[in-house]
Short mmCIF file of C-alpha atoms and ligand atoms in Angstrom, two decimals:
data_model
loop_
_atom_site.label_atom_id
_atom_site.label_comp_id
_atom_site.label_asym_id
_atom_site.label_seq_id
_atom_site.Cartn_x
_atom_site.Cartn_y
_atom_site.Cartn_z
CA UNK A 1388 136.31 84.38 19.38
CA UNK A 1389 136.44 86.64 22.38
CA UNK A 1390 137.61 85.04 25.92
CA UNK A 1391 134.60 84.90 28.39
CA UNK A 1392 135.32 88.15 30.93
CA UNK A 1393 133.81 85.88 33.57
CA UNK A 1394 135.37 82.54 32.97
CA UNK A 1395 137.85 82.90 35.48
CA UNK A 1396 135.13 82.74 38.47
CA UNK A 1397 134.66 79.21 37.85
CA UNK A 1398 138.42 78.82 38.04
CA UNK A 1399 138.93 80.38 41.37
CA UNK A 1400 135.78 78.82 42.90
CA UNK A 1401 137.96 75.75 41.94
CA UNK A 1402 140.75 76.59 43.24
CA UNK A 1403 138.98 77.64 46.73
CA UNK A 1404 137.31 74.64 46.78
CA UNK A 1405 140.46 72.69 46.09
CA UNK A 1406 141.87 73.96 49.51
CA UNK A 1407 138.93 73.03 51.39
CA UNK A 1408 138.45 77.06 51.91
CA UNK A 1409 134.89 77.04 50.09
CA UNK A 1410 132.13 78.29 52.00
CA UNK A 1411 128.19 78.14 52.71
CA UNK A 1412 125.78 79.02 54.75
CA UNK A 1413 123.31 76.92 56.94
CA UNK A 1414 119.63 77.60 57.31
CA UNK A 1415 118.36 78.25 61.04
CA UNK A 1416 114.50 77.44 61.18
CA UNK A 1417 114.31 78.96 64.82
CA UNK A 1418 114.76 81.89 67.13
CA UNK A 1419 118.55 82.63 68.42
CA UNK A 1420 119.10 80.72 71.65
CA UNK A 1421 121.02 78.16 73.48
CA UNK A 1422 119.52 75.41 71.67
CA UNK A 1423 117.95 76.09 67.85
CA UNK A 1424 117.03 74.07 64.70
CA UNK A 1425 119.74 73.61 62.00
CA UNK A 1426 118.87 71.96 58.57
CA UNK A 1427 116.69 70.28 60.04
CA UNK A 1428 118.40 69.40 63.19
CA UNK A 1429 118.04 70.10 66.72
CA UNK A 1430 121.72 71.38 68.05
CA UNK A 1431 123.20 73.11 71.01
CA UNK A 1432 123.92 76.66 69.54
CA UNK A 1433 128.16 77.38 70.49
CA UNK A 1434 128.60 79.17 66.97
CA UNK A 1435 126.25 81.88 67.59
CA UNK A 1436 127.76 86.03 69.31
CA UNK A 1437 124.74 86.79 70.91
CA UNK A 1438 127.11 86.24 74.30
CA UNK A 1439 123.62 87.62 76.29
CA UNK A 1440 120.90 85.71 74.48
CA UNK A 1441 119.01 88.85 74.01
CA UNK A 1442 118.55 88.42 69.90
CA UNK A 1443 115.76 85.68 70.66
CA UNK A 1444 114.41 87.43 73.60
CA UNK A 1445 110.23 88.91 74.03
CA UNK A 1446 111.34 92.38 74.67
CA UNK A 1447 113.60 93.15 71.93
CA UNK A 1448 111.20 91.58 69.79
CA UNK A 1449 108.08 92.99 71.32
CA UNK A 1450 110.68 96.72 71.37
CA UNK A 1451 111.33 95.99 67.28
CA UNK A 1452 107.69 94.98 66.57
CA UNK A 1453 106.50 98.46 68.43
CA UNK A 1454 108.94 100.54 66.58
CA UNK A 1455 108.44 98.92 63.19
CA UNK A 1456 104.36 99.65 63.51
CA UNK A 1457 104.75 103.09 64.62
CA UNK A 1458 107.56 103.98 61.76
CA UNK A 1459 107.32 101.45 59.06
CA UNK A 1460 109.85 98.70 58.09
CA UNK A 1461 112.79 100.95 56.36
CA UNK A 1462 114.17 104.24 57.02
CA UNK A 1463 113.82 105.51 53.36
CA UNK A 1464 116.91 106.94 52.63
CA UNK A 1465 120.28 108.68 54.20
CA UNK A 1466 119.50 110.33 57.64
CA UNK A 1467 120.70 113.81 56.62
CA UNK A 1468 118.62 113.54 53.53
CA UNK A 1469 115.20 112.02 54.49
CA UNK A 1470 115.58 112.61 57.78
CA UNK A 1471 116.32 110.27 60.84
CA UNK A 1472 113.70 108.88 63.64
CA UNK A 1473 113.79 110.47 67.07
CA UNK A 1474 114.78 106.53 67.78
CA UNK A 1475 117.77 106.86 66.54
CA UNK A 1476 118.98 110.03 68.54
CA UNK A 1477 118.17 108.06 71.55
CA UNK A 1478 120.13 105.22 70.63
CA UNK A 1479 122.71 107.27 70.05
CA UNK A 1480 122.23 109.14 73.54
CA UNK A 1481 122.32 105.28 75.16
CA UNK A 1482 125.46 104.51 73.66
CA UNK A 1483 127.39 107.36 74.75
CA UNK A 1484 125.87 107.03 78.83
CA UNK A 1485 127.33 103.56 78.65
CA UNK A 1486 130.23 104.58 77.23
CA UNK A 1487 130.16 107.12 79.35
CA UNK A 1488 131.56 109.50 76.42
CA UNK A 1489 130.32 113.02 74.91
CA UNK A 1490 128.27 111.48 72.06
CA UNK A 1491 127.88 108.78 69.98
CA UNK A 1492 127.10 108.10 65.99
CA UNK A 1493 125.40 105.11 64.93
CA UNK A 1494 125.76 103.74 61.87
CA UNK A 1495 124.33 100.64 59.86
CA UNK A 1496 126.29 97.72 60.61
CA UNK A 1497 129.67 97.70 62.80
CA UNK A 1498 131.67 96.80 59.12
CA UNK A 1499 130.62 100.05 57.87
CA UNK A 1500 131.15 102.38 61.51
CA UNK A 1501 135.15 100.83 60.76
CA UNK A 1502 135.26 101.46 57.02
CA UNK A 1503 133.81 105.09 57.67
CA UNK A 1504 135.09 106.52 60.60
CA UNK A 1505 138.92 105.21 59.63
CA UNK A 1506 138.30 106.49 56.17
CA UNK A 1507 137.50 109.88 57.69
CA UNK A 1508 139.96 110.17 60.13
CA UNK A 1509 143.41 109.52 57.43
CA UNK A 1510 144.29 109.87 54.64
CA UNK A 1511 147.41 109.94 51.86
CA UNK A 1512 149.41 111.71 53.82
CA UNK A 1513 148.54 109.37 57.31
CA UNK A 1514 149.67 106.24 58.95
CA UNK A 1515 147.61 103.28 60.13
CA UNK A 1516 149.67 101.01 62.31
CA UNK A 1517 146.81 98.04 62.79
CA UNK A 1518 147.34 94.68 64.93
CA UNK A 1519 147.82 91.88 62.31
CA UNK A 1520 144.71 89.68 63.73
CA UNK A 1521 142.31 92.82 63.43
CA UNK A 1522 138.90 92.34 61.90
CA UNK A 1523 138.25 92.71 57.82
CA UNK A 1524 136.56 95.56 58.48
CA UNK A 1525 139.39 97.65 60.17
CA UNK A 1526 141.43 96.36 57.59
CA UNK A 1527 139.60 96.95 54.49
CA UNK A 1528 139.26 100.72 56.22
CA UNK A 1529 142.77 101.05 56.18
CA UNK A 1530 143.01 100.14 52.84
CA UNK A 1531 140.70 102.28 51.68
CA UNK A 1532 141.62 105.39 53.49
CA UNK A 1533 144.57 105.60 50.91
CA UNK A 1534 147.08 105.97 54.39
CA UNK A 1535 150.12 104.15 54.78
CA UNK A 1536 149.35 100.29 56.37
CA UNK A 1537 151.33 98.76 58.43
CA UNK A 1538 150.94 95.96 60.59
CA UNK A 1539 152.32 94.99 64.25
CA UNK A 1540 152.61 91.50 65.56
CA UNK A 1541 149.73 90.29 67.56
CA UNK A 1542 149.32 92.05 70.60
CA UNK A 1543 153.02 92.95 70.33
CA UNK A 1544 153.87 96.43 72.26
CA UNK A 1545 157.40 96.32 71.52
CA UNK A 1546 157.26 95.59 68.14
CA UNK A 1547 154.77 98.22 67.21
CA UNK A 1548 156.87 100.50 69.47
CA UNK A 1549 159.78 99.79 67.60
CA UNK A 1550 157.36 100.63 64.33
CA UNK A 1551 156.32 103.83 65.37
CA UNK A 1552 160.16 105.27 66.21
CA UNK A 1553 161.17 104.02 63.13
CA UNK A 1554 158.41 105.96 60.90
CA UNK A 1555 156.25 108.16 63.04
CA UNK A 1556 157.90 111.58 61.89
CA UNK A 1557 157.52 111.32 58.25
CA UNK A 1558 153.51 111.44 58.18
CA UNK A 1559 150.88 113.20 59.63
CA UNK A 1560 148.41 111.35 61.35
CA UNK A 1561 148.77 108.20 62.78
CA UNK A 1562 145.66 105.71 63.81
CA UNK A 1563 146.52 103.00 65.54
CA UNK A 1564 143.50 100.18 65.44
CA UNK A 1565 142.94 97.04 67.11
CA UNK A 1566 140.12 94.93 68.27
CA UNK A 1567 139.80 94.68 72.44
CA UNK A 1568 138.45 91.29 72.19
CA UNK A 1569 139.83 89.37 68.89
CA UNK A 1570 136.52 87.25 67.67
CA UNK A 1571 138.86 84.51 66.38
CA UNK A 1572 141.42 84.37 68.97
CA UNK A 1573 139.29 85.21 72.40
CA UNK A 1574 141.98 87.05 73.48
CA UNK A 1575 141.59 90.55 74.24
CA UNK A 1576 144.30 93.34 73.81
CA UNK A 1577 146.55 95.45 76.04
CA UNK A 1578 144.58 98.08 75.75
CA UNK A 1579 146.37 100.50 78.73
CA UNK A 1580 149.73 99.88 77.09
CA UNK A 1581 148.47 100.80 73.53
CA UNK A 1582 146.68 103.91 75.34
CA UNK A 1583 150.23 104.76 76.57
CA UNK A 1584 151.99 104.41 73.01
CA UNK A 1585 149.66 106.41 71.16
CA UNK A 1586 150.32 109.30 73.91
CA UNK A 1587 153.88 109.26 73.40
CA UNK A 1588 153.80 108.86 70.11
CA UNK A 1589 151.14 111.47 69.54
CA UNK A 1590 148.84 108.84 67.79
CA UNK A 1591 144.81 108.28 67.54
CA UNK A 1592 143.46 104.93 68.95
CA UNK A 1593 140.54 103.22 67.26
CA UNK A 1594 139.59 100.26 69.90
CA UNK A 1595 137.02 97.47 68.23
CA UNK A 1596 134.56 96.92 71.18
CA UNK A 1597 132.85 94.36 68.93
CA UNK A 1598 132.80 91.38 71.25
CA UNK A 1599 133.18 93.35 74.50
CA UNK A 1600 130.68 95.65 74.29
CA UNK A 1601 127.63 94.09 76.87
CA UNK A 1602 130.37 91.85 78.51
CA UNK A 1603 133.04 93.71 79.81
CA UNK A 1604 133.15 96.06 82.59
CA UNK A 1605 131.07 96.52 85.90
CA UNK A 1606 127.98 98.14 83.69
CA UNK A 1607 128.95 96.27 80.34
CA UNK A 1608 130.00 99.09 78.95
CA UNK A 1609 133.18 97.53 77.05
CA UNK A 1610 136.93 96.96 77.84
CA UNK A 1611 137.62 100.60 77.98
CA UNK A 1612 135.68 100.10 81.29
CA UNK A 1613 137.62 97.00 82.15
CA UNK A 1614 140.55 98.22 82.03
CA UNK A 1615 139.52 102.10 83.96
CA UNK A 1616 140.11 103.74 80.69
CA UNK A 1617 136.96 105.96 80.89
CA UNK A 1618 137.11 109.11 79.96
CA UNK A 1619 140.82 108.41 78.19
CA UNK A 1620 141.57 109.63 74.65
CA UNK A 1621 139.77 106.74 72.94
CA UNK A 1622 137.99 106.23 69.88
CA UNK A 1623 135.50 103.55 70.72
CA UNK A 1624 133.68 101.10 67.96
CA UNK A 1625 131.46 98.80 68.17
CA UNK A 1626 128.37 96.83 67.03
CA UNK A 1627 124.53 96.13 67.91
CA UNK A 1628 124.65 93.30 66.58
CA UNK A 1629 126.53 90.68 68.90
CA UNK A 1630 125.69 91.05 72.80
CA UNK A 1631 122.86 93.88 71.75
CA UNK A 1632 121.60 91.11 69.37
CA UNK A 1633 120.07 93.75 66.47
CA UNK A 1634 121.87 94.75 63.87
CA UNK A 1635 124.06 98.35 63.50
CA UNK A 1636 127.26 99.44 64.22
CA UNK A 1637 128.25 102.96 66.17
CA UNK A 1638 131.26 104.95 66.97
CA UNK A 1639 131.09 107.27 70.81
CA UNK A 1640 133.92 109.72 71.44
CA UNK A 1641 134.19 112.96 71.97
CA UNK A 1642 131.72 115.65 70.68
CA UNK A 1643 133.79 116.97 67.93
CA UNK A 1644 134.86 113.48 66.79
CA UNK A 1645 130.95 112.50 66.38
CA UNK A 1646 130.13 116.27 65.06
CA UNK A 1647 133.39 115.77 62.40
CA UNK A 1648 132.07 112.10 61.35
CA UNK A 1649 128.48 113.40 60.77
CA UNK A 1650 129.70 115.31 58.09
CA UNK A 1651 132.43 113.26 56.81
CA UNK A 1652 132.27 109.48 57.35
CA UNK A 1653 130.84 108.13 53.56
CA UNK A 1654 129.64 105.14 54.94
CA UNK A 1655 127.69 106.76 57.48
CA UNK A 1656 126.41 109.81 54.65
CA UNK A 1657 125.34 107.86 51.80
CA UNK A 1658 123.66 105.13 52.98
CA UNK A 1659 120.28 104.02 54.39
CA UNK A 1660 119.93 104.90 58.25
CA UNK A 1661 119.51 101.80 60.36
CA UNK A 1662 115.53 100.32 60.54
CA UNK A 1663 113.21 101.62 63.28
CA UNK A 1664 112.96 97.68 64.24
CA UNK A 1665 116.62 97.06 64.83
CA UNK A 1666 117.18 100.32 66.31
CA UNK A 1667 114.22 100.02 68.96
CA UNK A 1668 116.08 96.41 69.92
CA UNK A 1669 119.29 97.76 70.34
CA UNK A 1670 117.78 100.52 72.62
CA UNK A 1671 115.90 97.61 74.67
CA UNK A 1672 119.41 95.92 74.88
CA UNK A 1673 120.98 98.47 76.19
CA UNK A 1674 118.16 99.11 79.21
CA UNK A 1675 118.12 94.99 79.58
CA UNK A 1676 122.21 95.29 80.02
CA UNK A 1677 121.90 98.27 82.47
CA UNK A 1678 118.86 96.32 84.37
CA UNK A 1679 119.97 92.84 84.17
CA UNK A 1680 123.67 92.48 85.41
CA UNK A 1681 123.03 88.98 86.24
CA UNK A 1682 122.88 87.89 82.41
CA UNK A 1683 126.46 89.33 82.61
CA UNK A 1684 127.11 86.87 85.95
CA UNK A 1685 125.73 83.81 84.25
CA UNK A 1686 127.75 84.19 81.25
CA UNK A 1687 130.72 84.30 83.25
CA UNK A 1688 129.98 81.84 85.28
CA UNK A 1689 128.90 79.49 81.96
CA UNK A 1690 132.61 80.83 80.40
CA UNK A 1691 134.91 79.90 83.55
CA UNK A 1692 132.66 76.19 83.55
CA UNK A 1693 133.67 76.03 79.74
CA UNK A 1694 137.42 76.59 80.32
CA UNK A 1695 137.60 74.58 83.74
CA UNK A 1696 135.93 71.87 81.65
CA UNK A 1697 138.36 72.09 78.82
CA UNK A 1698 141.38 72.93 81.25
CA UNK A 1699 140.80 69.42 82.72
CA UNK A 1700 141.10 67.44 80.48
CA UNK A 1701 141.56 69.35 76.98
CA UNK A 1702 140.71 66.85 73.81
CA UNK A 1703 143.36 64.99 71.98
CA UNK A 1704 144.12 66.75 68.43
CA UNK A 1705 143.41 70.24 70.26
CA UNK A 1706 145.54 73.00 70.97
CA UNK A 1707 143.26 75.37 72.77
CA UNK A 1708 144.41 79.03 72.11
CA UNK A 1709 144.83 81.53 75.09
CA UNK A 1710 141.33 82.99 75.55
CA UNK A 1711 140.18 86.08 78.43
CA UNK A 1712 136.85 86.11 76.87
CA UNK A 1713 133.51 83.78 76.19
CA UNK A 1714 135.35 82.77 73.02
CA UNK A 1715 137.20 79.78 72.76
CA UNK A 1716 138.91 78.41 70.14
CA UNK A 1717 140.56 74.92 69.68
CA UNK A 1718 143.29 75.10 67.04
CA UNK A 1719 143.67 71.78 64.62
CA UNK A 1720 146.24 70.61 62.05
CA UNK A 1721 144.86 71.79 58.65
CA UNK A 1722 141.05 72.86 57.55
CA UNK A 1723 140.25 69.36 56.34
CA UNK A 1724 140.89 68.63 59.85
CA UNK A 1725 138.37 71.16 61.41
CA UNK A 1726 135.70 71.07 58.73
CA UNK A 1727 135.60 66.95 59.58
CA UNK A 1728 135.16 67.76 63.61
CA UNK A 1729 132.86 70.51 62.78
CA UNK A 1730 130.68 68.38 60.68
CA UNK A 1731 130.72 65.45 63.47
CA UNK A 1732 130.17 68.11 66.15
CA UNK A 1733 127.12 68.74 64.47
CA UNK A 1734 125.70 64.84 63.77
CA UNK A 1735 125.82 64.51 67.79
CA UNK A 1736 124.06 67.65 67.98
CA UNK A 1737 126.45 70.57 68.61
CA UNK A 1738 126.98 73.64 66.42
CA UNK A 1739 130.17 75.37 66.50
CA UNK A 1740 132.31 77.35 64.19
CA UNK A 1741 134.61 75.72 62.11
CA UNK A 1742 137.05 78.57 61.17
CA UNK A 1743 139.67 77.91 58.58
CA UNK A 1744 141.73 80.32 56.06
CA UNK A 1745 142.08 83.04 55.18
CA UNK A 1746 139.52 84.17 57.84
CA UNK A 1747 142.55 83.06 60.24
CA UNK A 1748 146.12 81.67 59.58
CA UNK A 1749 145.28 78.60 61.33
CA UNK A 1750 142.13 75.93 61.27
CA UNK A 1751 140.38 76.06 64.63
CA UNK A 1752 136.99 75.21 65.95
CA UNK A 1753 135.56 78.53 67.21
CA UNK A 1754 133.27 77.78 70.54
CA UNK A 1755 131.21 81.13 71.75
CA UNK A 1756 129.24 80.74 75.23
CA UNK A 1757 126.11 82.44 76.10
CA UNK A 1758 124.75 83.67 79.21
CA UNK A 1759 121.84 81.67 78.31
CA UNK A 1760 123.73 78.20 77.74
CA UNK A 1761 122.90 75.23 80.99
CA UNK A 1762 125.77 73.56 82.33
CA UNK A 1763 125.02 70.61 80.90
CA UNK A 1764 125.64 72.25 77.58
CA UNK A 1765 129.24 72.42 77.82
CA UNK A 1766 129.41 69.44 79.59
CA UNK A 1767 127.85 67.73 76.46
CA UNK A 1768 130.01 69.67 74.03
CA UNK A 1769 133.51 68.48 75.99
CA UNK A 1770 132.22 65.15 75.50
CA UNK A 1771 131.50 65.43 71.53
CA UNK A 1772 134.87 67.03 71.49
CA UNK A 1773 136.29 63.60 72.96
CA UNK A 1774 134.79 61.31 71.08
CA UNK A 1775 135.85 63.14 67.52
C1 PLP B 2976 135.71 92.61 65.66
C2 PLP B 2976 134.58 92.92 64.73
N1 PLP B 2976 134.45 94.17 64.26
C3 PLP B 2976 133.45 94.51 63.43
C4 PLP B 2976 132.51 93.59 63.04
C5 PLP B 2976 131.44 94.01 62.07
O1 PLP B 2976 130.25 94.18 62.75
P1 PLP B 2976 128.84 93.98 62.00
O2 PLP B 2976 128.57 92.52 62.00
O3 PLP B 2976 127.89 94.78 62.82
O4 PLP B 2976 128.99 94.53 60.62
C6 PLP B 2976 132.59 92.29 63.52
C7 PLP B 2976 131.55 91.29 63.18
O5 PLP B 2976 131.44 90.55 62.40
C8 PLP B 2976 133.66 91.94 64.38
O6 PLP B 2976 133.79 90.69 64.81
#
């Protein structure tokens, strides 16, 4: 009798759920905002990365709804083969004025600008030196590139200093990655000190702008602007998908970098360009980010609230990590633990992210303000958290 090839999914589903690491999703039966319908359920929203509350808001919609009647719902096939919509150029020209770089690329989500633009940029004979709390997607990159991995400790400058004397000479290229802001952590890096290594050690920097992009910076345009690195030797990622709240992903750099990943990032190459919907709301987002700075202000303002809240008296059970960002995240003893709070968070009407392994090497509640969010929001959420 031959063994089942597939028998052994039902084992590791087991064993997943067996370490309270199995995972679902949860329906949404409303727009994206502050406050939104769960499984039936009316919750404050503190799980959701649209940091700007733009993804529920009339003009990207109205901006998406215009774009998809004038060019249809899909794009058809790969830009360079079916061709692309002037959209899509001028999303592209948006992204690099904020960024204030030569040009930008964008691609289809911000998981496939990593996997591409790394994959391009190494190879066999390369070395990726990569924060170890990156995001999947710069790691699964670096795997997939076929370069050397290695990994420095979290937002460690000496030990990925001491990395790069000890191996640096035997390869080629070396890309050093990190995210600015790190989505589970809410910390963001030190980005001026990893601009300074990768000078002296003759290395590219790939910078996640994920969660910064919209936030950071007098204009929003990331923590390349935070920090005055504008104009510096950066590669710059990102998505449309968090603060821009559509859906893509883009790299902006220099013109040859953009020119060089045209032609050679695969994830970019073969694969459907981005819709005419989500790339007229990303376009809107941008012009709402330029035009609105006070969305920017209010988020702040709802973040340092949040933290004041939390800093005065933090809830027992809690270890609340270091955080320079709107996210937040309250460590806990094991995932049973968090998964428990999460679920009780959630009967007195709060939604959060309850973030366990592998996704992170500890259990934590994730908590992700919006500019959007009332005070009485958080003030209701520090409360849940004390009565857990
Ligand atoms: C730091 C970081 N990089 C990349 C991505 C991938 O972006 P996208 O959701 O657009 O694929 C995410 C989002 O999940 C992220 O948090």
């Amino acid at each position: 009798m031959p063994i089942d090839p597939y028998a052994w999914i039902e084992k590791s589903l087991a064993t997943i759920r067996s370490a309270n690491w199995y995972r679902s999703v949860q329906a949404i039966a409303s727009r994206p905002g502050p406050a939104i319908r769960l499984e039936g359920r009316s919750v404050i929203n503190f799980a959701s990365n649209d940091y700007l509350g733009l993804a529920g808001s009339d003009r990207l919609i109205l901006a998406a709804t215009n774009a998809t009647q004038k060019y249809g719902t899909g794009t058809t096939g790969s830009r360079l083969i079916t061709g692309h919509r002037p959209l899509h150029r001028e999303l592209e020209l948006a992204i690099a004025r904020l960024k204030k770089t030569d040009d930008a690329l964008v691609f289809s989500s911000g998981y496939l600008a990593n996997i591409g633009t790394i994959a391009a940029l190494v190879g066999k004979r390369d070395l990726i030196i990569g924060d170890r709390y990156n995001h999947s997607s710069l790691k699964n990159g670096a795997i997939l590139s076929g370069a050397t991995v290695k990994e420095y400790l979290h937002c460690d400058i000496r030990d990925l200093t001491t990395k790069l004397q000890e191996c640096r000479d035997q390869y080629r290229r070396c890309l050093i990655l990190s995210d600015s802001v790190f989505s589970m952590d809410g910390d963001i890096c030190p980005l001026p000190e990893l601009l300074a290594i990768a000078e002296e050690f003759s290395c590219m920097l790939l910078v996640d702008e994920a969660h910064a992009t919209g936030i950071f910076g007098a204009t929003g345009a990331g923590c390349a602007e935070h920090f005055g690195l504008v104009g510096k030797p950066l590669i710059q990622m990102g998505t449309l998908s968090k603060a821009l709240g559509s859906l893509g992903g883009y790299v902006a750099g220099t013109a040859p970098l953009i020119d060089f990943l045209r032609n050679r990032a695969p994830s970019w190459i073969y694969t459907t360009g981005l819709s005419p919907g989500d790339t007229a709301a990303a376009l809107e987002a941008i012009a709402i980010i330029q035009e609105e700075p006070e969305r920017r202000t209010s988020l702040w303002q709802n973040v340092d609230y949040l933290k004041q809240l939390l800093a005065e008296s933090l809830p027992s059970g809690f270890n609340l990590l270091p955080s320079d960002s709107p996210i937040s995240c309250l460590q806990m003893s094991d995932a049973d633990a968090v998964l428990e709070a999460g679920r009780k968070l959630k009967e007195a009407g709060l939604f959060v992210g309850a973030v366990r392994p592998p996704t992170v090497p500890t259990s934590r509640i994730r908590i992700a303000v919006m500019a959007t969010h009332e005070p009485i929001h958080c003030e209701q959420l520090v409360k849940a958290l004390h009565c857990l």
